[in-house]
Every structure is written in C-alpha cells, then in structure tokens.
Coordinates of N, CA, C and O in Angstrom, one line a residue:
X1 N -23.3 5.5 -81.6 CA -22.4 4.5 -80.9 C -23.6 4.2 -79.7 O -23.2 3.6 -79.6
X2 N -24.4 5.0 -79.3 CA -25.5 4.4 -78.4 C -25.9 3.4 -78.7 O -26.6 2.6 -78.0
X3 N -27.1 3.9 -79.8 CA -27.8 3.4 -80.7 C -27.6 2.1 -80.9 O -27.9 0.9 -80.3
X4 N -26.2 1.7 -81.4 CA -25.4 0.3 -81.4 C -25.2 -0.3 -80.5 O -25.8 -1.5 -80.2
X5 N -25.5 0.1 -79.6 CA -24.7 -0.2 -77.6 C -26.3 -0.9 -77.8 O -26.1 -2.4 -76.5
X6 N -27.4 0.0 -77.6 CA -28.3 -0.3 -76.7 C -29.4 -1.7 -78.0 O -30.0 -2.2 -77.5
X7 N -28.9 -1.3 -79.3 CA -29.3 -3.4 -79.9 C -29.0 -4.1 -79.6 O -29.2 -5.4 -79.7
X8 N -27.1 -4.0 -79.1 CA -26.7 -5.3 -78.5 C -27.2 -5.2 -76.8 O -26.2 -6.0 -76.6
X9 N -27.8 -4.7 -76.7 CA -28.4 -5.0 -74.8 C -27.4 -4.2 -74.1 O -27.6 -4.6 -72.9
X10 N -26.7 -3.1 -74.3 CA -26.0 -2.3 -73.5 C -26.9 -0.8 -73.0 O -26.4 -0.5 -74.2
X11 N -27.3 -0.7 -72.3 CA -27.8 0.9 -71.9 C -27.5 1.5 -71.8 O -26.1 1.8 -70.6
X12 N -27.3 2.8 -72.3 CA -26.6 3.5 -72.2 C -27.4 4.9 -72.4 O -28.5 5.2 -73.6
X13 N -27.4 6.1 -71.8 CA -28.4 7.6 -72.2 C -27.9 8.4 -73.6 O -28.4 8.2 -74.2
X14 N -26.7 8.3 -73.7 CA -26.1 9.2 -74.3 C -24.6 9.1 -75.0 O -24.2 8.8 -74.6
X15 N -24.3 9.4 -76.1 CA -23.1 8.4 -76.5 C -21.8 10.4 -75.7 O -20.4 9.9 -75.8
X16 N -22.4 11.8 -75.7 CA -21.6 12.3 -74.9 C -20.8 11.7 -73.9 O -20.0 12.1 -73.4
X17 N -22.1 10.8 -73.0 CA -21.0 10.3 -72.2 C -20.0 9.0 -72.4 O -20.8 8.3 -72.1
X18 N -19.4 9.4 -72.9 CA -18.4 8.3 -73.0 C -17.9 7.2 -71.6 O -17.7 6.2 -72.2
X19 N -17.4 8.0 -70.8 CA -17.7 7.5 -69.9 C -18.3 6.2 -68.9 O -17.7 5.4 -68.9
X20 N -19.4 6.6 -69.0 CA -21.0 5.7 -68.8 C -20.6 5.0 -69.9 O -20.7 3.4 -69.2
X21 N -20.2 4.9 -71.2 CA -20.7 3.4 -72.3 C -19.5 2.6 -72.1 O -19.8 1.7 -71.8
X22 N -18.6 3.0 -71.5 CA -17.1 2.1 -71.2 C -17.4 1.7 -70.1 O -16.7 0.6 -70.3
X23 N -18.4 2.3 -69.3 CA -18.1 1.5 -68.2 C -19.4 0.7 -68.3 O -19.4 -1.1 -67.5
X24 N -20.6 0.5 -69.0 CA -21.4 -0.6 -69.2 C -20.8 -1.3 -69.9 O -21.0 -2.5 -70.2
X25 N -19.7 -1.1 -71.1 CA -19.4 -2.5 -71.8 C -18.7 -3.1 -71.3 O -19.1 -4.3 -71.8
X26 N -18.0 -2.4 -70.5 CA -16.5 -3.4 -69.0 C -17.4 -4.7 -68.5 O -17.6 -5.4 -68.3
X27 N -18.7 -3.7 -67.7 CA -19.5 -4.3 -66.9 C -20.5 -5.5 -67.6 O -20.5 -6.7 -67.2
X28 N -21.0 -4.8 -69.2 CA -21.5 -6.1 -69.8 C -21.1 -7.5 -70.1 O -21.8 -8.3 -70.1
X29 N -19.7 -7.1 -70.4 CA -19.1 -8.3 -71.4 C -17.7 -8.8 -70.6 O -17.0 -9.8 -70.4
X30 N -17.6 -8.0 -68.8 CA -17.2 -8.8 -68.0 C -15.3 -8.6 -68.2 O -14.3 -9.4 -68.1
X31 N -15.3 -7.9 -69.0 CA -13.6 -7.1 -69.3 C -13.1 -6.4 -68.5 O -14.2 -5.4 -68.2
X32 N -11.8 -6.1 -68.9 CA -11.2 -4.6 -68.0 C -12.1 -3.4 -68.4 O -12.0 -3.1 -69.2
X33 N -11.4 -2.4 -67.3 CA -12.1 -1.1 -67.8 C -11.1 -0.5 -68.2 O -9.9 -0.8 -68.0
X34 N -11.5 0.6 -68.7 CA -10.8 1.5 -69.4 C -9.9 2.4 -68.2 O -10.4 2.5 -67.6
X35 N -8.6 2.7 -68.7 CA -8.1 3.4 -67.4 C -8.4 4.8 -68.4 O -8.8 5.0 -68.9
X36 N -8.3 5.7 -67.5 CA -8.6 7.3 -67.3 C -7.8 7.7 -67.9 O -7.4 8.2 -68.8
X37 N -8.9 8.7 -68.9 CA -9.1 9.6 -70.3 C -8.5 9.1 -71.4 O -8.8 9.0 -72.6
X38 N -9.3 7.3 -71.7 CA -9.4 6.6 -72.6 C -10.2 5.6 -72.7 O -10.6 5.0 -73.8
X39 N -12.0 6.7 -72.6 CA -12.5 5.5 -72.7 C -13.3 5.9 -73.8 O -13.9 5.0 -74.8
X40 N -12.9 6.6 -74.7 CA -13.3 7.0 -76.3 C -12.9 5.9 -77.1 O -14.0 5.1 -77.6
X41 N -11.8 6.1 -77.2 CA -11.0 5.0 -78.0 C -11.6 3.6 -77.1 O -11.6 2.5 -78.2
X42 N -11.5 3.4 -76.0 CA -11.8 1.7 -75.5 C -13.1 1.6 -76.6 O -12.9 0.2 -76.6
X43 N -13.8 2.1 -75.8 CA -15.8 2.2 -77.2 C -15.0 1.8 -78.3 O -15.9 0.7 -78.3
X44 N -14.0 2.5 -79.1 CA -14.5 1.9 -80.2 C -13.4 1.1 -80.7 O -13.6 -0.5 -81.1
X45 N -13.2 0.1 -79.5 CA -12.3 -0.1 -79.8 C -12.5 -2.1 -79.5 O -12.7 -3.0 -80.5
X46 N -13.3 -1.6 -78.6 CA -14.3 -2.8 -77.6 C -15.8 -2.7 -79.2 O -15.9 -4.3 -79.4
X47 N -16.0 -2.0 -79.6 CA -17.2 -2.4 -80.6 C -16.5 -3.6 -81.5 O -17.3 -3.5 -82.1
X48 N -15.7 -2.3 -82.0 CA -14.6 -3.1 -83.4 C -14.3 -4.5 -83.2 O -14.6 -5.7 -83.8
X49 N -14.0 -5.0 -82.2 CA -13.4 -6.1 -81.2 C -14.6 -7.4 -81.7 O -14.8 -8.8 -82.0
X50 N -15.8 -7.2 -80.9 CA -17.3 -7.4 -80.6 C -17.9 -8.2 -82.1 O -18.7 -9.1 -82.5
X51 N -17.4 -6.9 -83.2 CA -17.5 -7.1 -84.5 C -18.9 -6.1 -84.8 O -19.6 -6.5 -85.5
X52 N -19.3 -5.3 -83.8 CA -20.3 -4.2 -84.0 C -20.4 -3.1 -84.9 O -21.5 -3.0 -85.3
X53 N -19.1 -2.9 -85.1 CA -18.8 -1.7 -85.9 C -17.6 -2.2 -87.2 O -16.4 -2.8 -86.1
X54 N -17.6 -1.8 -87.8 CA -16.5 -1.8 -89.0 C -15.2 -1.2 -88.5 O -14.8 -0.6 -88.2
X55 N -13.5 -2.2 -88.5 CA -12.5 -1.9 -88.6 C -12.2 -0.5 -88.9 O -12.5 -1.0 -90.2
X56 N -11.2 0.0 -88.6 CA -11.0 1.6 -88.8 C -9.7 0.8 -89.4 O -8.7 0.3 -88.8
X57 N -9.7 1.5 -90.9 CA -7.7 1.1 -91.4 C -7.7 1.7 -91.0 O -7.3 2.5 -89.5
X58 N -5.8 0.9 -90.8 CA -4.7 2.0 -90.1 C -4.1 3.4 -91.2 O -4.1 3.1 -92.0
X59 N -3.9 4.1 -90.8 CA -3.6 5.3 -91.1 C -2.0 6.3 -90.6 O -1.5 5.2 -89.7
X60 N -1.4 5.3 -91.7 CA 0.2 5.1 -91.8 C 0.5 6.8 -91.2 O -0.1 7.5 -91.7
X61 N 1.4 6.7 -89.8 CA 2.3 7.8 -89.5 C 2.9 8.7 -91.1 O 3.4 7.7 -91.3

C-alpha cells in the first residue's frame, strides 16, 4: 500500500502506520479525514475509488 501511495505522490514511511497513510491521503486529495479506528478500511476505500487498486469483490454474509 505504501509503495502504491508513493507512486501516486502520497509520501508515507511504512504501511504499518495506517493512521499516517490515511491522513496523508486525505490531505493530498482534499477529502474528509477518517473516523478514529477506521484508518485501514479508509485507505483501502480511497485507493479503490481512485482506481489505484482493484476493487475487492463483495463477500456474501
């Protein structure tokens, strides 16, 4: 994830810091910041919406 973000101009040191990556994505694109505790899901959703990663198929409950 960090490598993909860096490739698109969003700098982050390491992917284990989901909060930092989420904040940088929000700042870089001027979008709302994630709710506390949801940084990882936020990163995936933003990158999916931007077309940086493939969308995950919906898993039936």
